[in-house]
Amino acid sequence: MPRLLRIDASYQADGSVSRHLTGVFAEAWRGRGDAYTVTERDLRTDPVPHLTHAALHWAPTTAPATAPAADESYREAAQTQRTLVAELLSADVLLLGAPMYNYSLPSTLKAWLDHVHVRGLTSAADRDTRPLRGRTAVVVTIRGTVHGPGTANEHRDHVVPPLELILGEEFGMEVAVVMVGRTLSTSTAALAGERPAFAAERAAAAARLTALAGSLA
Ligand SMILES: Cc1cc2nc3c(=O)[nH]c(=O)nc-3n(C[C@H](O)[C@H](O)[C@H](O)COP(=O)(O)O)c2cc1C
């Protein structure tokens, strides 16, 4: 039974382009048949807490010498982590809605990433234990301006690089990045001239996501 884990992180409930596009993917996925299931996690309405215990970055077998205090707060944090990791490990395909905020990841998505990157469990530590290796992560990243090659913002994207490092290099997943820029053109009169380019980018992204959802897993 092919499973999709869809995670949205936009701070907007309505009018979010990333939420719209992850929805396009999820619909196309469901459209393949009843066996194609979707688990949805919305970090705006259901944020995960920040990681509170550094020891949770390591699987128990590979942890550095400092033993965590087994107090109530540690047990709660470990339970949250187990839930998030189990959800990720049960997914055949991971779909992330990742808007750019202040040149970087939504802090909610970073908190999720801090929970699910566990050395010796989801990434390799003393031996290569990478259960997610070979699975696909689709990153839908949306930004108000343009950040492509040759633009002033070319080297100011701190959304895609950490996701490629953790999901791709550390977890061994195949990372597909779908990017749309210029969303600010829809609400800013001075940028109105960019609206056709924005519409074209959004349409191309929707078409690519539909094709990906129809071919993965
Ligand atoms: C707090 C905040 C910070 C933002 N920082 C940036 C930024 O650094 N660069 C950029 O291009 N757009 C920035 N934006 C614009 C968002 O990336 C844009 O609104 C995008 O459409 C958000 O994704 P969504 O449509 O899925 O909500 C920012 C928006 C907010 C609310």
Tab-separated table of C-alpha atoms and ligand atoms in Angstrom:
chain	number	residue	atom	x	y	z
A	1	MET	CA	0.000	0.000	0.000
A	2	PRO	CA	1.956	3.085	-1.189
A	3	ARG	CA	1.955	5.823	1.444
A	4	LEU	CA	2.532	9.537	1.030
A	5	LEU	CA	3.490	11.724	3.990
A	6	ARG	CA	2.504	15.314	3.225
A	7	ILE	CA	3.898	18.009	5.499
A	8	ASP	CA	2.884	21.647	5.118
A	9	ALA	CA	4.681	24.481	6.850
A	10	SER	CA	3.234	27.684	5.390
A	11	TYR	CA	2.243	30.263	7.982
A	12	GLN	CA	-0.780	31.090	5.784
A	13	ALA	CA	-4.017	29.185	6.197
A	14	ASP	CA	-5.480	30.622	2.979
A	15	GLY	CA	-3.793	31.685	-0.209
A	16	SER	CA	-0.654	29.637	0.373
A	17	VAL	CA	0.990	28.609	-2.880
A	18	SER	CA	2.949	25.751	-1.294
A	19	ARG	CA	-0.197	24.370	0.337
A	20	HIS	CA	-1.999	24.570	-3.017
A	21	LEU	CA	0.802	22.717	-4.804
A	22	THR	CA	1.255	19.992	-2.192
A	23	GLY	CA	-2.512	19.586	-2.510
A	24	VAL	CA	-2.144	19.114	-6.282
A	25	PHE	CA	0.408	16.364	-5.657
A	26	ALA	CA	-1.724	14.670	-2.983
A	27	GLU	CA	-4.807	14.691	-5.215
A	28	ALA	CA	-2.905	13.140	-8.111
A	29	TRP	CA	-1.479	10.533	-5.708
A	30	ARG	CA	-4.924	9.632	-4.355
A	31	GLY	CA	-6.186	9.541	-7.942
A	32	ARG	CA	-4.069	6.456	-8.596
A	33	GLY	CA	-6.447	4.361	-6.540
A	34	ASP	CA	-7.650	3.509	-3.063
A	35	ALA	CA	-4.357	1.862	-2.174
A	36	TYR	CA	-2.550	5.210	-2.438
A	37	THR	CA	-2.917	6.697	1.023
A	38	VAL	CA	-1.945	10.112	2.367
A	39	THR	CA	-0.945	11.075	5.910
A	40	GLU	CA	-1.120	14.823	6.421
A	41	ARG	CA	0.759	16.859	9.010
A	42	ASP	CA	0.187	20.595	9.107
A	43	LEU	CA	2.926	22.277	11.126
A	44	ARG	CA	0.977	25.536	11.224
A	45	THR	CA	-1.939	24.142	13.183
A	46	ASP	CA	-0.067	21.254	14.796
A	47	PRO	CA	3.527	22.404	15.355
A	48	VAL	CA	6.062	20.076	16.880
A	49	PRO	CA	8.027	21.515	19.823
A	50	HIS	CA	11.673	22.416	19.527
A	51	LEU	CA	14.014	19.582	20.385
A	52	THR	CA	14.803	19.888	24.086
A	53	HIS	CA	17.364	17.128	24.633
A	54	ALA	CA	20.531	16.892	22.544
A	55	ALA	CA	20.779	13.169	23.292
A	56	LEU	CA	17.773	12.609	21.013
A	57	HIS	CA	19.994	13.380	18.032
A	58	TRP	CA	21.545	9.906	18.469
A	59	ALA	CA	20.033	6.461	18.503
A	60	PRO	CA	20.632	4.857	21.918
A	61	THR	CA	23.234	2.483	20.485
A	62	THR	CA	25.372	5.274	19.029
A	63	ALA	CA	24.863	8.069	21.589
A	64	PRO	CA	27.877	9.871	23.047
A	65	ALA	CA	28.753	8.971	26.627
A	66	THR	CA	26.471	11.539	28.284
A	67	ALA	CA	23.428	9.561	29.382
A	68	PRO	CA	20.159	11.544	29.253
A	69	ALA	CA	18.315	12.047	32.502
A	70	ALA	CA	15.287	9.786	32.248
A	71	ASP	CA	12.931	12.400	33.636
A	72	GLU	CA	9.395	13.135	32.516
A	73	SER	CA	10.372	15.852	30.037
A	74	TYR	CA	12.878	13.514	28.362
A	75	ARG	CA	10.327	10.725	28.112
A	76	GLU	CA	7.775	13.103	26.552
A	77	ALA	CA	10.300	14.447	24.049
A	78	ALA	CA	11.411	10.912	23.148
A	79	GLN	CA	7.783	9.891	22.591
A	80	THR	CA	7.208	12.865	20.269
A	81	GLN	CA	10.317	11.888	18.356
A	82	ARG	CA	9.263	8.240	18.081
A	83	THR	CA	5.888	9.317	16.642
A	84	LEU	CA	7.471	11.592	14.040
A	85	VAL	CA	10.155	9.108	13.029
A	86	ALA	CA	7.639	6.257	12.729
A	87	GLU	CA	5.435	8.445	10.532
A	88	LEU	CA	8.390	9.229	8.281
A	89	LEU	CA	9.652	5.648	8.102
A	90	SER	CA	6.220	4.371	7.115
A	91	ALA	CA	6.073	6.724	4.116
A	92	ASP	CA	7.093	5.616	0.635
A	93	VAL	CA	7.204	9.224	-0.538
A	94	LEU	CA	7.768	12.375	1.519
A	95	LEU	CA	6.207	15.633	0.312
A	96	LEU	CA	7.297	18.883	1.972
A	97	GLY	CA	5.764	22.325	1.507
A	98	ALA	CA	8.705	24.589	2.300
A	99	PRO	CA	8.149	28.336	1.914
A	100	MET	CA	11.113	30.664	2.297
A	101	TYR	CA	11.017	32.812	5.417
A	102	ASN	CA	13.907	35.209	6.032
A	103	TYR	CA	15.979	33.317	3.482
A	104	SER	CA	15.563	30.099	5.421
A	105	LEU	CA	13.296	27.213	6.387
A	106	PRO	CA	10.085	27.783	8.329
A	107	SER	CA	11.139	27.291	11.956
A	108	THR	CA	8.372	24.712	12.317
A	109	LEU	CA	9.887	22.606	9.555
A	110	LYS	CA	13.343	22.946	11.103
A	111	ALA	CA	11.933	21.668	14.403
A	112	TRP	CA	10.455	18.653	12.577
A	113	LEU	CA	13.818	18.031	10.869
A	114	ASP	CA	15.651	18.209	14.219
A	115	HIS	CA	13.376	15.438	15.510
A	116	VAL	CA	13.617	13.063	12.553
A	117	HIS	CA	17.363	13.307	11.909
A	118	VAL	CA	18.623	10.701	14.360
A	119	ARG	CA	22.184	9.522	13.860
A	120	GLY	CA	22.344	5.762	13.846
A	121	LEU	CA	18.641	5.515	13.021
A	122	THR	CA	17.674	7.711	10.053
A	123	SER	CA	21.252	8.623	9.109
A	124	ALA	CA	24.435	6.622	9.390
A	125	ALA	CA	26.634	6.705	12.483
A	126	ASP	CA	29.116	3.909	13.142
A	127	ARG	CA	27.509	1.747	10.467
A	128	ASP	CA	25.296	2.476	7.482
A	129	THR	CA	21.755	2.304	8.821
A	130	ARG	CA	19.679	4.364	6.455
A	131	PRO	CA	16.174	2.952	6.131
A	132	LEU	CA	15.032	5.826	3.914
A	133	ARG	CA	17.757	5.302	1.325
A	134	GLY	CA	16.359	5.294	-2.198
A	135	ARG	CA	12.952	6.694	-1.296
A	136	THR	CA	11.872	10.014	-2.789
A	137	ALA	CA	11.377	13.355	-1.058
A	138	VAL	CA	9.577	16.036	-3.054
A	139	VAL	CA	10.348	19.547	-1.805
A	140	VAL	CA	7.905	22.252	-2.905
A	141	THR	CA	9.655	25.499	-2.116
A	142	ILE	CA	7.939	28.843	-2.597
A	143	ARG	CA	9.315	32.307	-2.248
A	144	GLY	CA	8.201	35.898	-2.734
A	145	THR	CA	11.076	36.930	-4.983
A	146	VAL	CA	13.474	35.182	-7.365
A	147	HIS	CA	16.529	33.240	-6.249
A	148	GLY	CA	17.733	31.588	-9.449
A	149	PRO	CA	21.180	31.684	-11.078
A	150	GLY	CA	22.292	35.179	-11.997
A	151	THR	CA	19.961	36.957	-9.578
A	152	ALA	CA	21.070	39.035	-6.592
A	153	ASN	CA	19.646	36.319	-4.331
A	154	GLU	CA	21.454	33.446	-6.053
A	155	HIS	CA	23.476	32.470	-2.967
A	156	ARG	CA	20.873	33.433	-0.382
A	157	ASP	CA	18.715	30.319	-0.442
A	158	HIS	CA	18.936	28.610	2.939
A	159	VAL	CA	15.838	26.478	2.342
A	160	VAL	CA	16.918	23.981	-0.299
A	161	PRO	CA	20.576	23.353	0.748
A	162	PRO	CA	19.827	22.038	4.274
A	163	LEU	CA	16.985	19.872	2.974
A	164	GLU	CA	19.226	18.424	0.267
A	165	LEU	CA	21.951	17.789	2.854
A	166	ILE	CA	19.752	16.086	5.431
A	167	LEU	CA	17.214	14.284	3.239
A	168	GLY	CA	19.625	13.603	0.374
A	169	GLU	CA	23.118	13.140	1.791
A	170	GLU	CA	22.277	12.029	5.329
A	171	PHE	CA	19.124	9.965	4.728
A	172	GLY	CA	20.069	8.863	1.198
A	173	MET	CA	16.745	9.926	-0.287
A	174	GLU	CA	16.259	11.069	-3.870
A	175	VAL	CA	15.331	14.739	-3.525
A	176	ALA	CA	13.188	16.413	-6.201
A	177	VAL	CA	12.946	20.181	-5.809
A	178	VAL	CA	10.011	22.097	-7.290
A	179	MET	CA	10.436	25.840	-6.902
A	180	VAL	CA	8.116	28.777	-7.537
A	181	GLY	CA	9.133	32.412	-6.969
A	182	ARG	CA	7.580	35.856	-7.387
A	183	THR	CA	4.525	35.228	-5.205
A	184	LEU	CA	4.847	38.797	-3.904
A	185	SER	CA	3.902	40.015	-7.395
A	186	THR	CA	0.294	39.082	-6.696
A	187	SER	CA	0.043	41.473	-3.747
A	188	THR	CA	2.547	44.203	-4.652
A	189	ALA	CA	1.582	46.754	-7.290
A	190	ALA	CA	5.208	47.588	-8.072
A	191	LEU	CA	5.806	43.942	-9.019
A	192	ALA	CA	2.676	43.550	-11.159
A	193	GLY	CA	4.816	43.114	-14.279
A	194	GLU	CA	6.039	39.789	-12.861
A	195	ARG	CA	2.582	38.265	-12.564
A	196	PRO	CA	2.666	36.418	-15.921
A	197	ALA	CA	6.025	34.873	-15.034
A	198	PHE	CA	4.677	33.839	-11.637
A	199	ALA	CA	1.578	32.268	-13.219
A	200	ALA	CA	3.763	30.361	-15.695
A	201	GLU	CA	6.052	29.085	-12.910
A	202	ARG	CA	3.108	27.966	-10.803
A	203	ALA	CA	1.494	26.161	-13.748
A	204	ALA	CA	4.769	24.424	-14.616
A	205	ALA	CA	5.186	23.370	-10.984
A	206	ALA	CA	1.663	21.940	-10.859
A	207	ALA	CA	2.275	19.976	-14.058
A	208	ARG	CA	5.576	18.591	-12.745
A	209	LEU	CA	4.037	17.628	-9.414
A	210	THR	CA	1.140	15.877	-11.134
A	211	ALA	CA	3.608	13.922	-13.263
A	212	LEU	CA	5.740	13.013	-10.231
A	213	ALA	CA	2.718	11.891	-8.225
A	214	GLY	CA	1.710	9.666	-11.090
A	215	SER	CA	5.068	7.978	-11.458
A	216	LEU	CA	6.622	7.572	-7.977
A	217	ALA	CA	6.452	4.418	-5.831
B	1	LIG	C1	8.021	36.025	7.793
B	1	LIG	C2	8.208	36.036	6.296
B	1	LIG	C3	9.485	36.109	5.778
B	1	LIG	C4	9.689	36.052	4.389
B	1	LIG	N1	10.958	36.073	3.897
B	1	LIG	C5	11.166	35.946	2.568
B	1	LIG	C6	12.487	35.920	2.028
B	1	LIG	O1	13.488	35.968	2.736
B	1	LIG	N2	12.634	35.829	0.678
B	1	LIG	C7	11.560	35.741	-0.162
B	1	LIG	O2	11.758	35.639	-1.372
B	1	LIG	N3	10.283	35.762	0.312
B	1	LIG	C8	10.064	35.858	1.651
B	1	LIG	N4	8.785	35.849	2.157
B	1	LIG	C9	7.651	35.671	1.220
B	1	LIG	C10	7.172	34.211	1.201
B	1	LIG	O3	8.218	33.340	0.814
B	1	LIG	C11	6.014	34.107	0.241
B	1	LIG	O4	4.920	34.829	0.773
B	1	LIG	C12	5.598	32.681	-0.079
B	1	LIG	O5	4.533	32.767	-1.003
B	1	LIG	C13	5.165	31.916	1.167
B	1	LIG	O6	4.727	30.613	0.824
B	1	LIG	P1	3.172	30.246	0.799
B	1	LIG	O7	2.572	30.967	-0.385
B	1	LIG	O8	3.128	28.790	0.656
B	1	LIG	O9	2.569	30.731	2.086
B	1	LIG	C14	8.562	35.951	3.526
B	1	LIG	C15	7.269	35.907	4.077
B	1	LIG	C16	7.088	35.943	5.452
B	1	LIG	C17	5.682	35.858	6.013
